[in-house]
PDB file of C-alpha atoms and ligand atoms in Angstrom:
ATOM      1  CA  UNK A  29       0.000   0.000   0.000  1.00  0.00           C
ATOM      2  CA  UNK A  30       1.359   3.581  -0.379  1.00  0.00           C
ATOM      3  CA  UNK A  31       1.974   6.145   1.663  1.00  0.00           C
ATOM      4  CA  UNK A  32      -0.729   8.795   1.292  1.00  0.00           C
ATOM      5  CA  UNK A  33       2.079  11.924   0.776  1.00  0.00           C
ATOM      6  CA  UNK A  34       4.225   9.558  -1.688  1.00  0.00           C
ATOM      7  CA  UNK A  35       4.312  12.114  -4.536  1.00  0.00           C
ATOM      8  CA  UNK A  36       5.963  11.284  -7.695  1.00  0.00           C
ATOM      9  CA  UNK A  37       6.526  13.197 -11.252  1.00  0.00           C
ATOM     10  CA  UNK A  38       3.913  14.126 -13.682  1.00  0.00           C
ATOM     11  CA  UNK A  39       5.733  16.093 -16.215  1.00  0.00           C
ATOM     12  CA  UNK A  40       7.732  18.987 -13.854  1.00  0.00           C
ATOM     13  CA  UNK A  41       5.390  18.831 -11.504  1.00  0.00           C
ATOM     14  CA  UNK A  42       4.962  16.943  -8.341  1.00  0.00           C
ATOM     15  CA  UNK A  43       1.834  15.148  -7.601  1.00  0.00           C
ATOM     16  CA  UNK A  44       0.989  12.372  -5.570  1.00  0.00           C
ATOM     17  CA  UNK A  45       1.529   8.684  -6.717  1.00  0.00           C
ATOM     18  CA  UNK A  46      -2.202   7.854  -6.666  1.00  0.00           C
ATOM     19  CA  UNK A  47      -2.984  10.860  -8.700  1.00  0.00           C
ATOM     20  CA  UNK A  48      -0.334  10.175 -11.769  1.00  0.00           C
ATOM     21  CA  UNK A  49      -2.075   7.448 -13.276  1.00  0.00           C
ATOM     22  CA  UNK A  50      -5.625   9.507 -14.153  1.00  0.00           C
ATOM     23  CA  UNK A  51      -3.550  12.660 -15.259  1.00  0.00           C
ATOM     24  CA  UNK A  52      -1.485  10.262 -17.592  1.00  0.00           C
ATOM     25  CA  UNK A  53      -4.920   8.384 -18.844  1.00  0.00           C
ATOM     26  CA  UNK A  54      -6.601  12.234 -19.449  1.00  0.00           C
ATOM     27  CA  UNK A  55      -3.570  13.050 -21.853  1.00  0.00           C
ATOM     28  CA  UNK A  56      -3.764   9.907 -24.060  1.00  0.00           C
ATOM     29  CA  UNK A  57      -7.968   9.976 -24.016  1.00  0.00           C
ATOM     30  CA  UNK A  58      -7.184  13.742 -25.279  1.00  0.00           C
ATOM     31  CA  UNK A  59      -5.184  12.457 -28.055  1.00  0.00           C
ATOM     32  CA  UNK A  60      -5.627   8.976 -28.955  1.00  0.00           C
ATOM     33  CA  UNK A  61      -7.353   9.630 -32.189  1.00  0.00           C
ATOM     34  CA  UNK A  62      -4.483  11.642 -33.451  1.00  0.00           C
ATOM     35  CA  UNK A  63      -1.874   9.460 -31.733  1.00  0.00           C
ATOM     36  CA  UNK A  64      -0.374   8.091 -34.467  1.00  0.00           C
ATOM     37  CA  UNK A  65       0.144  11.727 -37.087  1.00  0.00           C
ATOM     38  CA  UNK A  66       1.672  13.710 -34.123  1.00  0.00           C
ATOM     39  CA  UNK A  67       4.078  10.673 -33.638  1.00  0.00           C
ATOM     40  CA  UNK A  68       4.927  11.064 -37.084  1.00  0.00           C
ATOM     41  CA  UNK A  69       5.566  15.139 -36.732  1.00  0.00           C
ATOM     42  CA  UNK A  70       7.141  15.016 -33.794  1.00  0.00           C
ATOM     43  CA  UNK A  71       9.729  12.822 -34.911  1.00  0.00           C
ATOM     44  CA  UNK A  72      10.107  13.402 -38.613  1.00  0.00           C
ATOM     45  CA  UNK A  73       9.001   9.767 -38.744  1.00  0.00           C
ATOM     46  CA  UNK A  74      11.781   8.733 -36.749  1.00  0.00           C
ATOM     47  CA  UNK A  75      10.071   6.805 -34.397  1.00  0.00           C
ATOM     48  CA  UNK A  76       9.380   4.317 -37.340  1.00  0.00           C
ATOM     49  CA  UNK A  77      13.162   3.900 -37.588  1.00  0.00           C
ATOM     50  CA  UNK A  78      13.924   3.071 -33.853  1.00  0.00           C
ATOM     51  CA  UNK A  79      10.381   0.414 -33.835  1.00  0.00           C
ATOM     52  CA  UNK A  80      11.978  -1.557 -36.795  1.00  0.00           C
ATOM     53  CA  UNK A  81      15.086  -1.695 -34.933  1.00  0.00           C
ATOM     54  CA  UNK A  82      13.355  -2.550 -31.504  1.00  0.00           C
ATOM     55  CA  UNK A  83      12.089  -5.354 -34.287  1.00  0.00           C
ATOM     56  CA  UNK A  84      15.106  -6.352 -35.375  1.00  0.00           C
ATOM     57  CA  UNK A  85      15.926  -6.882 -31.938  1.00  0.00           C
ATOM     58  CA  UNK A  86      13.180  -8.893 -30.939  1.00  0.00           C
ATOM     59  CA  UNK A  87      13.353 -11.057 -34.221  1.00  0.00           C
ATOM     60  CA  UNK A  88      10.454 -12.971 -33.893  1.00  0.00           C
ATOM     61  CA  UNK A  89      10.752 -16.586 -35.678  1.00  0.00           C
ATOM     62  CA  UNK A  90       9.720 -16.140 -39.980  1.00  0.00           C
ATOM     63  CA  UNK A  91       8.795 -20.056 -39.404  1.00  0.00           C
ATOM     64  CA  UNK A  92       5.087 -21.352 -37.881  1.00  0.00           C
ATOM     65  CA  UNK A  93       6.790 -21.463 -34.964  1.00  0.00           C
ATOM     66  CA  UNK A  94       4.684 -20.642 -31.580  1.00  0.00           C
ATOM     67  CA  UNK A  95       5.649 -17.329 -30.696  1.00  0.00           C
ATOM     68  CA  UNK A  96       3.775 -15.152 -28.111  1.00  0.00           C
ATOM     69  CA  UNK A  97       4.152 -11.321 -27.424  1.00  0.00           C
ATOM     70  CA  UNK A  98       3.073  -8.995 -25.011  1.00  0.00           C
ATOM     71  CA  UNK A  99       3.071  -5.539 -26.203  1.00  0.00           C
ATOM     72  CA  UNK A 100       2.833  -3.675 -22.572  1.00  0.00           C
ATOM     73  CA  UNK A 101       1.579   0.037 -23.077  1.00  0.00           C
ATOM     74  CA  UNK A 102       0.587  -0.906 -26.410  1.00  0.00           C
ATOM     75  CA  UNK A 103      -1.274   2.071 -27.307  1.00  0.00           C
ATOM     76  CA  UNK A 104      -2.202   2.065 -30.757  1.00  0.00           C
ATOM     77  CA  UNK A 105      -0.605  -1.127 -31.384  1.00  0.00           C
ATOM     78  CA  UNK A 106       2.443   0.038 -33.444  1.00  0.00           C
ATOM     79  CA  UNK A 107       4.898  -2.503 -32.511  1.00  0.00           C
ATOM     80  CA  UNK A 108       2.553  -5.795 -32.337  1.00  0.00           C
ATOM     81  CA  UNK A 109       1.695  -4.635 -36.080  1.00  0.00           C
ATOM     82  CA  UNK A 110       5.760  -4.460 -37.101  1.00  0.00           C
ATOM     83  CA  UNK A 111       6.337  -7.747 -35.384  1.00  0.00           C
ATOM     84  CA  UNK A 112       3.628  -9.541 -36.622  1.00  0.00           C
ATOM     85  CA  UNK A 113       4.846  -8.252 -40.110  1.00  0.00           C
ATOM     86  CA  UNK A 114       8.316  -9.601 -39.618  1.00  0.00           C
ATOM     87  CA  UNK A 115       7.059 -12.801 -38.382  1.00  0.00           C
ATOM     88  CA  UNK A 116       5.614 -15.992 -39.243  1.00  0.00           C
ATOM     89  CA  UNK A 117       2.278 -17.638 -38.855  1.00  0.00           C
ATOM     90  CA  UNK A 118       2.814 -18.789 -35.111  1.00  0.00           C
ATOM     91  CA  UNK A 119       3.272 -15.248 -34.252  1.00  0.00           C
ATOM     92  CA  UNK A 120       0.358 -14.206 -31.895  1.00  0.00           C
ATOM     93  CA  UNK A 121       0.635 -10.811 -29.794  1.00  0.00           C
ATOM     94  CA  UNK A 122      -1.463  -9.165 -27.115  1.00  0.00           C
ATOM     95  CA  UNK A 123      -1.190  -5.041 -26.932  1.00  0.00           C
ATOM     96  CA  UNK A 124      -1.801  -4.185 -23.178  1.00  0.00           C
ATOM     97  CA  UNK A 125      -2.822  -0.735 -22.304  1.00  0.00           C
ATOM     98  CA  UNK A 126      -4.897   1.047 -19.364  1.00  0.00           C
ATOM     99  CA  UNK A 127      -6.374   3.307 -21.961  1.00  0.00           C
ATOM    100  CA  UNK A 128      -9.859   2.278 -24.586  1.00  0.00           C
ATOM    101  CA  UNK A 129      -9.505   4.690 -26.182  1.00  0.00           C
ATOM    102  CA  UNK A 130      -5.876   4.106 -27.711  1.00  0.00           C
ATOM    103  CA  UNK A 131      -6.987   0.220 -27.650  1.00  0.00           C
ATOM    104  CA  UNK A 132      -9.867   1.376 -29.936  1.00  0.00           C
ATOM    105  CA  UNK A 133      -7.932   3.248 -32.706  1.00  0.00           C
ATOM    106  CA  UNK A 134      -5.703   0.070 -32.420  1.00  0.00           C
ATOM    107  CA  UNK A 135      -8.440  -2.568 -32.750  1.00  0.00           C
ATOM    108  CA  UNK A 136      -9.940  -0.699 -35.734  1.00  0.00           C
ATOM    109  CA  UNK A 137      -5.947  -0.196 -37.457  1.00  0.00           C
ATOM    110  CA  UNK A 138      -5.956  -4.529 -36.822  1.00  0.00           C
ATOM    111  CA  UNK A 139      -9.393  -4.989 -38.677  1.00  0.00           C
ATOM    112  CA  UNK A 140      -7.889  -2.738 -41.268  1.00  0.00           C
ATOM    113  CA  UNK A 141      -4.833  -4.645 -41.892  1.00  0.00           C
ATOM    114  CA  UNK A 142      -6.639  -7.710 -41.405  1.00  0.00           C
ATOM    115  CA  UNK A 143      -4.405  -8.891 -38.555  1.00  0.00           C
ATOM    116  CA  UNK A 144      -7.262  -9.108 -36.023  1.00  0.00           C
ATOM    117  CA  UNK A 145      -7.006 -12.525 -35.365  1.00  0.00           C
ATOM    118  CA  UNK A 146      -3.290 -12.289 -34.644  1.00  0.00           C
ATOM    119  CA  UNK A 147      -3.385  -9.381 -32.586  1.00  0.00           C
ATOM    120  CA  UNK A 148      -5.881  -9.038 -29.401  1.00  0.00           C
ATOM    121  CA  UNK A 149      -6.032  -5.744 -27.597  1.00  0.00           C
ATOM    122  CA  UNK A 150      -7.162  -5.800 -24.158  1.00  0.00           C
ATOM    123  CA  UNK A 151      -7.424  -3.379 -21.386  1.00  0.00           C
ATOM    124  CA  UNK A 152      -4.636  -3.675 -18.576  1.00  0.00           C
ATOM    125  CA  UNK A 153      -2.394  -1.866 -15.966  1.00  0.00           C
ATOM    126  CA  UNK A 154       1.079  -2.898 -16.551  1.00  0.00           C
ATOM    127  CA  UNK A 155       1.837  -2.448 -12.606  1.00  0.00           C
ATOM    128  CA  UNK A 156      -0.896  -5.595 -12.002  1.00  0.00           C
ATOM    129  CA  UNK A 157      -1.368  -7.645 -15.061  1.00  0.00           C
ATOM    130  CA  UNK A 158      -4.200 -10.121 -15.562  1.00  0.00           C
ATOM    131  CA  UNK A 159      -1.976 -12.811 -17.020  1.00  0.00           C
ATOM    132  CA  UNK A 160      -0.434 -16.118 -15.859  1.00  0.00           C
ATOM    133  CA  UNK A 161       3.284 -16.631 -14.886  1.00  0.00           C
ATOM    134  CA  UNK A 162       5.844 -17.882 -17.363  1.00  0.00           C
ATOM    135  CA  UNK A 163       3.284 -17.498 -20.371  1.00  0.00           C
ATOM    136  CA  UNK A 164       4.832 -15.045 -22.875  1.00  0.00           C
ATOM    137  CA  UNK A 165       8.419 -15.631 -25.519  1.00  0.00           C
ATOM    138  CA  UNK A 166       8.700 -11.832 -25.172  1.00  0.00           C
ATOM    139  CA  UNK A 167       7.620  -8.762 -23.425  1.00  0.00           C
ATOM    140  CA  UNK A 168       7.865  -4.974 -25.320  1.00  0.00           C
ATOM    141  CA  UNK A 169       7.508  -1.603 -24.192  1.00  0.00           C
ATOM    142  CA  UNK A 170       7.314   1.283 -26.556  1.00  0.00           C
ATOM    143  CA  UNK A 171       7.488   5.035 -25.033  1.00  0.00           C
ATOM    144  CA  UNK A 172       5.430   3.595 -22.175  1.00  0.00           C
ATOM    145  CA  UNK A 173       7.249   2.980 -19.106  1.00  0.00           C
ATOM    146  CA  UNK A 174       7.760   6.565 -18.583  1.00  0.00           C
ATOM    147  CA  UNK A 175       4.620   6.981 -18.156  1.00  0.00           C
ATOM    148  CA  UNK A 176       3.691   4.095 -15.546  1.00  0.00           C
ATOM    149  CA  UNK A 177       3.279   5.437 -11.857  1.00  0.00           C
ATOM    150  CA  UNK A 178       5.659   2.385 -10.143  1.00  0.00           C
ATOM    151  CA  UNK A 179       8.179   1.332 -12.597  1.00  0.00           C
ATOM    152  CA  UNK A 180       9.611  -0.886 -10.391  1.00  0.00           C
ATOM    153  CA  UNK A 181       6.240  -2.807 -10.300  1.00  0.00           C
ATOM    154  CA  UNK A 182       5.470  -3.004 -14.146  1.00  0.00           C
ATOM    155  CA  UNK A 183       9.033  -4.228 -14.545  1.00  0.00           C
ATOM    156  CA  UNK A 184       8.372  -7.152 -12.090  1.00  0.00           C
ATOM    157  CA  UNK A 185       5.160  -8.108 -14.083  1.00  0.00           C
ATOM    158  CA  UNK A 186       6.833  -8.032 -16.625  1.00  0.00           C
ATOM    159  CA  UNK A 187       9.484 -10.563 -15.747  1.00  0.00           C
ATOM    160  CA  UNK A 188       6.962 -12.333 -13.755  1.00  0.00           C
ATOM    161  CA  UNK A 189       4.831 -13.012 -17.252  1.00  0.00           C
ATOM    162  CA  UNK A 190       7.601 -13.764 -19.374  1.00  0.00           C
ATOM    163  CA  UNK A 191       8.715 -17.678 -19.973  1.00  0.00           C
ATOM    164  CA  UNK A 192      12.343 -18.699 -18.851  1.00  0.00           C
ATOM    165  CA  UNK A 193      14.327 -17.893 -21.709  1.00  0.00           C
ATOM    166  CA  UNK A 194      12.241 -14.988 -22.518  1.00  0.00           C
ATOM    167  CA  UNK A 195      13.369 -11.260 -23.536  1.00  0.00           C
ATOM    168  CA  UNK A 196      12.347  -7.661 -22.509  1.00  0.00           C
ATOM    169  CA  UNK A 197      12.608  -4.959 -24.389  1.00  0.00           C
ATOM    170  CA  UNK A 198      11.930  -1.368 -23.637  1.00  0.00           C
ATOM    171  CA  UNK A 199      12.499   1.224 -25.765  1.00  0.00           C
ATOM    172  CA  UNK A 200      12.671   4.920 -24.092  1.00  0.00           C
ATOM    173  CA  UNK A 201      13.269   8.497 -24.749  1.00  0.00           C
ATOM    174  CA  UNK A 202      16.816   9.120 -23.529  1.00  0.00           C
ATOM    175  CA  UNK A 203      19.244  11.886 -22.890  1.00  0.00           C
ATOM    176  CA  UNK A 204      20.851  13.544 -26.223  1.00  0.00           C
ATOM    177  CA  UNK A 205      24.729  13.112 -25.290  1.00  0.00           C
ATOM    178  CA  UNK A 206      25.754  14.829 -28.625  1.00  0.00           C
ATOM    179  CA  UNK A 207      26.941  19.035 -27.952  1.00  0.00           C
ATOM    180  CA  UNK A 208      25.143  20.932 -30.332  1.00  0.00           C
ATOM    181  CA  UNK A 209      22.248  18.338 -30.982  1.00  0.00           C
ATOM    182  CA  UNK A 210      20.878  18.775 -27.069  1.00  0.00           C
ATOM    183  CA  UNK A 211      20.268  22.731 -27.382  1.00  0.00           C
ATOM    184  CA  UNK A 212      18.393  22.091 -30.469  1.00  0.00           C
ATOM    185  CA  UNK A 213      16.821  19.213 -29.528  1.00  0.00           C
ATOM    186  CA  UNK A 214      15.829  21.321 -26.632  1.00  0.00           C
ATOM    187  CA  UNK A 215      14.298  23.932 -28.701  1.00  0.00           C
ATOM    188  CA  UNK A 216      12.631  21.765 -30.902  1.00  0.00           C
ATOM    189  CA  UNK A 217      11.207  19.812 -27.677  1.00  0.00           C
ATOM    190  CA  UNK A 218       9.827  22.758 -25.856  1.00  0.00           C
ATOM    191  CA  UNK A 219       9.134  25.168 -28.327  1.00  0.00           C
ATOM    192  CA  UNK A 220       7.624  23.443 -31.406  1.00  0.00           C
ATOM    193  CA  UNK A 221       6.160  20.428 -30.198  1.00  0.00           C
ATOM    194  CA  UNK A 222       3.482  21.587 -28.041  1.00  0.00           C
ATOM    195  CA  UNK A 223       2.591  24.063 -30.858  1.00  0.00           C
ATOM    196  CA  UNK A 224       2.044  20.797 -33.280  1.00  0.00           C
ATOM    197  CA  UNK A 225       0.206  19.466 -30.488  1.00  0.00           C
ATOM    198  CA  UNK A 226      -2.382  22.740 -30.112  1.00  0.00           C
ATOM    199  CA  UNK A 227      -2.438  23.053 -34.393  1.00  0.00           C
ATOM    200  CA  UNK A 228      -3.020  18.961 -34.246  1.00  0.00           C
ATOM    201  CA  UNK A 229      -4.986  17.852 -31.582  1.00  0.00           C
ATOM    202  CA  UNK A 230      -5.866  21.072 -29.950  1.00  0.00           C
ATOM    203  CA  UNK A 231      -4.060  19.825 -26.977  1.00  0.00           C
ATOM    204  CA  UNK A 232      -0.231  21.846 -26.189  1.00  0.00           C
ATOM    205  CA  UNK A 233      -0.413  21.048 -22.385  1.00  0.00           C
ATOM    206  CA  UNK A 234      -0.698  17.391 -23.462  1.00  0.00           C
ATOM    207  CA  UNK A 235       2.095  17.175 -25.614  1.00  0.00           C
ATOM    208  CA  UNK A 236       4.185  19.609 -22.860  1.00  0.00           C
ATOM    209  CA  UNK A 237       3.848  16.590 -20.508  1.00  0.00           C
ATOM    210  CA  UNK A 238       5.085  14.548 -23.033  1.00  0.00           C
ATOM    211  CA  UNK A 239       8.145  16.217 -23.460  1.00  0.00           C
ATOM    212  CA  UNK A 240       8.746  16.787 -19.534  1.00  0.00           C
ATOM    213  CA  UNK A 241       8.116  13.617 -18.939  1.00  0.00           C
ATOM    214  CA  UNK A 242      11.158  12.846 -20.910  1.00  0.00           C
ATOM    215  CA  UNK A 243      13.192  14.843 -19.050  1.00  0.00           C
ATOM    216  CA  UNK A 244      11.946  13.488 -15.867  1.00  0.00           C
ATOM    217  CA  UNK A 245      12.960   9.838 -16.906  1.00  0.00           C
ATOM    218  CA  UNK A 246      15.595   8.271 -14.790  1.00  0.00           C
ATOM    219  CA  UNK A 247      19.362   7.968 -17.162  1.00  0.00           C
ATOM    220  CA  UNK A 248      19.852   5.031 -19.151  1.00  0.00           C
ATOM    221  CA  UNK A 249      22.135   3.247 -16.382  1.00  0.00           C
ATOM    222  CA  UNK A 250      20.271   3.973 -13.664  1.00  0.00           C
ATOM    223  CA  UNK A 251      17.141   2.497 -15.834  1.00  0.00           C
ATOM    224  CA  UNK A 252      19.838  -0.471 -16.241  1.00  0.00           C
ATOM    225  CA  UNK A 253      20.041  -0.943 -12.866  1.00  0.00           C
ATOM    226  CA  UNK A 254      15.892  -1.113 -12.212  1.00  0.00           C
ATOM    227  CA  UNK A 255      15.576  -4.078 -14.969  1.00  0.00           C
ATOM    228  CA  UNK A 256      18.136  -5.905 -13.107  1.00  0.00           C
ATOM    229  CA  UNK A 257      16.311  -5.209  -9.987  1.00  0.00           C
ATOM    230  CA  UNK A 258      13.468  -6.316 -11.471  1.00  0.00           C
ATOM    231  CA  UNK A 259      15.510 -10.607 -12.074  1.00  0.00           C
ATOM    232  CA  UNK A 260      16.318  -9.565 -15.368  1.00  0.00           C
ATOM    233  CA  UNK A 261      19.752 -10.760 -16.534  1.00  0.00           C
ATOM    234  CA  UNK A 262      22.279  -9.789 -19.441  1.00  0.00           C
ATOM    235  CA  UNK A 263      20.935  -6.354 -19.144  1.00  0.00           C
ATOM    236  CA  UNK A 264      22.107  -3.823 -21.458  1.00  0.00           C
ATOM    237  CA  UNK A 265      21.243  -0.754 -23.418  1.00  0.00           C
ATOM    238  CA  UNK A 266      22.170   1.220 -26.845  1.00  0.00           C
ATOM    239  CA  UNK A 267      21.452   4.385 -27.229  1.00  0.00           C
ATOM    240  CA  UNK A 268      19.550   5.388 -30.498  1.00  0.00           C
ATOM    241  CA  UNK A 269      20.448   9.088 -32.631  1.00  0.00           C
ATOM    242  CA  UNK A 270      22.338  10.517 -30.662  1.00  0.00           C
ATOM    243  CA  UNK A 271      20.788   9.521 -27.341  1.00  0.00           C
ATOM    244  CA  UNK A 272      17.250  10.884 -28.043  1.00  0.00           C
ATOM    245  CA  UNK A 273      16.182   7.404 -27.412  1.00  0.00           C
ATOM    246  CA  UNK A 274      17.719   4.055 -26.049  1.00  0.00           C
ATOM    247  CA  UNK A 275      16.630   0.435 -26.625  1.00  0.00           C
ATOM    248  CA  UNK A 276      17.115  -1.276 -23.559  1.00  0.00           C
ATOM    249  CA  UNK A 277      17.030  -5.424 -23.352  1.00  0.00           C
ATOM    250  CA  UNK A 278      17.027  -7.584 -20.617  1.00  0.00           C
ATOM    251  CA  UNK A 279      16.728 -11.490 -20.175  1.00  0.00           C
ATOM    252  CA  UNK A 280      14.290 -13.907 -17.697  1.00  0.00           C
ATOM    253  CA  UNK A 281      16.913 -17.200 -17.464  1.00  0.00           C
TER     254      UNK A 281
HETATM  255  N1  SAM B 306       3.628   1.804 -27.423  1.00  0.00           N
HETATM  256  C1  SAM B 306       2.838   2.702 -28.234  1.00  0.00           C
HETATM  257  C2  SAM B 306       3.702   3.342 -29.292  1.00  0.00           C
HETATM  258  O1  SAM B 306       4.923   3.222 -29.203  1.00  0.00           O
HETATM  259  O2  SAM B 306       3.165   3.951 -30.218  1.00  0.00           O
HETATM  260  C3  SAM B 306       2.113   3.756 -27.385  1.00  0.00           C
HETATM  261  C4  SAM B 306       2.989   4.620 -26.526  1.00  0.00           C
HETATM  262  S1  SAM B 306       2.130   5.954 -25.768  1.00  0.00           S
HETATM  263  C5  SAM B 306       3.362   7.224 -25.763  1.00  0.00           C
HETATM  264  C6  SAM B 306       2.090   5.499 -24.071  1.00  0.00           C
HETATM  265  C7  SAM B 306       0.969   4.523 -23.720  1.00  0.00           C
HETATM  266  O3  SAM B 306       1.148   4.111 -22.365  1.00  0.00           O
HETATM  267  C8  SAM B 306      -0.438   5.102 -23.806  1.00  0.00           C
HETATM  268  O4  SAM B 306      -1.209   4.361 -24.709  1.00  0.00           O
HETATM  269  C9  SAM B 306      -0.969   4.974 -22.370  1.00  0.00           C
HETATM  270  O5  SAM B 306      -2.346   4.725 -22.269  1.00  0.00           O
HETATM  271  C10 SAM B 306      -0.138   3.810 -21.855  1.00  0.00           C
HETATM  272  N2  SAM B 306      -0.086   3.682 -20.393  1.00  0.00           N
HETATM  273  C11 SAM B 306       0.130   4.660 -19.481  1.00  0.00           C
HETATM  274  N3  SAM B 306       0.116   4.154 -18.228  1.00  0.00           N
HETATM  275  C12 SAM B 306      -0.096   2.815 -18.348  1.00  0.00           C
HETATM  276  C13 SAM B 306      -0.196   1.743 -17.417  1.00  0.00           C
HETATM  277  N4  SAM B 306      -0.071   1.939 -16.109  1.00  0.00           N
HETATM  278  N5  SAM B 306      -0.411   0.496 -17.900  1.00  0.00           N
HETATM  279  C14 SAM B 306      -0.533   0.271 -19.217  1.00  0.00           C
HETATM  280  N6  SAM B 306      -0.460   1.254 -20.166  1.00  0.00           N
HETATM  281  C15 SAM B 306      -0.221   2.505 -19.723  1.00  0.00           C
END
């Protein structure tokens, strides 16, 4: 149970634990249906580039293979659509999220792409998931964890889910380590991006947690240090251009 004055980060400001979650739910109602065109402007498309390498990563079996993935913080279901596009016919994947309305953009994109009956979208907290022990081949997280009140919790679920043998991976906005590339990236993050998000989605403050957030999220070795917490082993990171993002991995043995 948690302390009643445990506060914790929600963008700059401080608010308490138990109030994090419904602030975090209120941005992504505000913008689900535009979700996936602002993540597109706000990173020059980018964001397709470091998916297909969280992918490559992850390289689900081509073959008939059983192969099951849980897509926490699914959203939208972005990366259970890439996967299931590099994989073969055993490839089934469930996209976890606490939010219906990002699940429902992502259930109609499925029907669309007629990959409904290989990806199921259902409604979950990643800090207390609904599913057995030792059930999935591999566990993803896409620009999500940041936004999870008790890291520390979805990271143990997420260990606790996956079969022996089974790989994590979490990919994160980061800390640009490049001089020159931080102070623009810095302009670009506070200045322009909640103005796409107020022409876009008619929703700046939205977007302005979204980019605090980021700055709010622990360094990549400390982050290193919380998946090992977590059980996992062979823990390790890469950063992605220039540190704006950074694929972590980690294994359950
Ligand atoms: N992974 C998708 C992608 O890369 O496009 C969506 C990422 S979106 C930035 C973050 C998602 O985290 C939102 O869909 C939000 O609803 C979800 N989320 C926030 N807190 C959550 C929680 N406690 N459990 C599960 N999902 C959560």
């Amino acid at each position: 149970m948690d302390h009643p004055d445990q506060t914790t980060h929600f963008g700059y400001r401080d608010v308490p634990l138990s109030d994090k979650q419904t602030l975090v739910n209120d941005v992504f109602h505000s913008v689900a249906q535009r979700y996936d065109l602002m993540n597109d402007l706000m990173s020059a498309g980018l964001h397709r580039v470091w998916k297909d390498i969280m992918i490559n990563a992850l390289n689900p079996p081509r073959s008939d293979r059983p192969f099951v993935l849980l897509d926490l913080a699914g959203g939208t279901g972005d990366i259970a659509f890439r996967a299931a596009s590099a994989a073969g016919g055993g490839f089934q994947a469930t996209v976890c999220d606490i939010n219906p309305d990002m699940l429902r953009v992502g259930h109609l994109r499925a029907v669309s792409r007629h990959l409904e009956h290989q990806v199921a979208f259902v409604e979950g907290n990643a800090e207390t998931l609904a599913f057995p022990d030792r059930h999935f081949d591999a566990c993803t997280i896409a620009f999500g964890i940041r936004n999870v009140p008790r890291i520390d919790l979805a990271l143990r679920e997420a260990y606790r889910v996956l079969k022996p043998g089974g790989r994590f991976l979490c990919l994160e906005f980061s800390s640009v380590d490049v001089p020159g590339l931080d102070r623009l990236y810095e302009m670009f993050s506070f200045k322009v991006i909640p103005q796409l998000g107020r022409i876009v989605t008619d929703d700046a403050g939205s977007y302005r947690y979204l980019v605090e957030s980021i700055r709010k999220f622990p360094k990549p070795q400390a982050f290193a240090g919380m998946i090992r917490a977590a059980g996992f082993l062979r823990v390790s990171h890469q950063s992605l251009s220039g540190g704006i993002v950074a694929l972590h991995s980690g294994w359950r043995l």
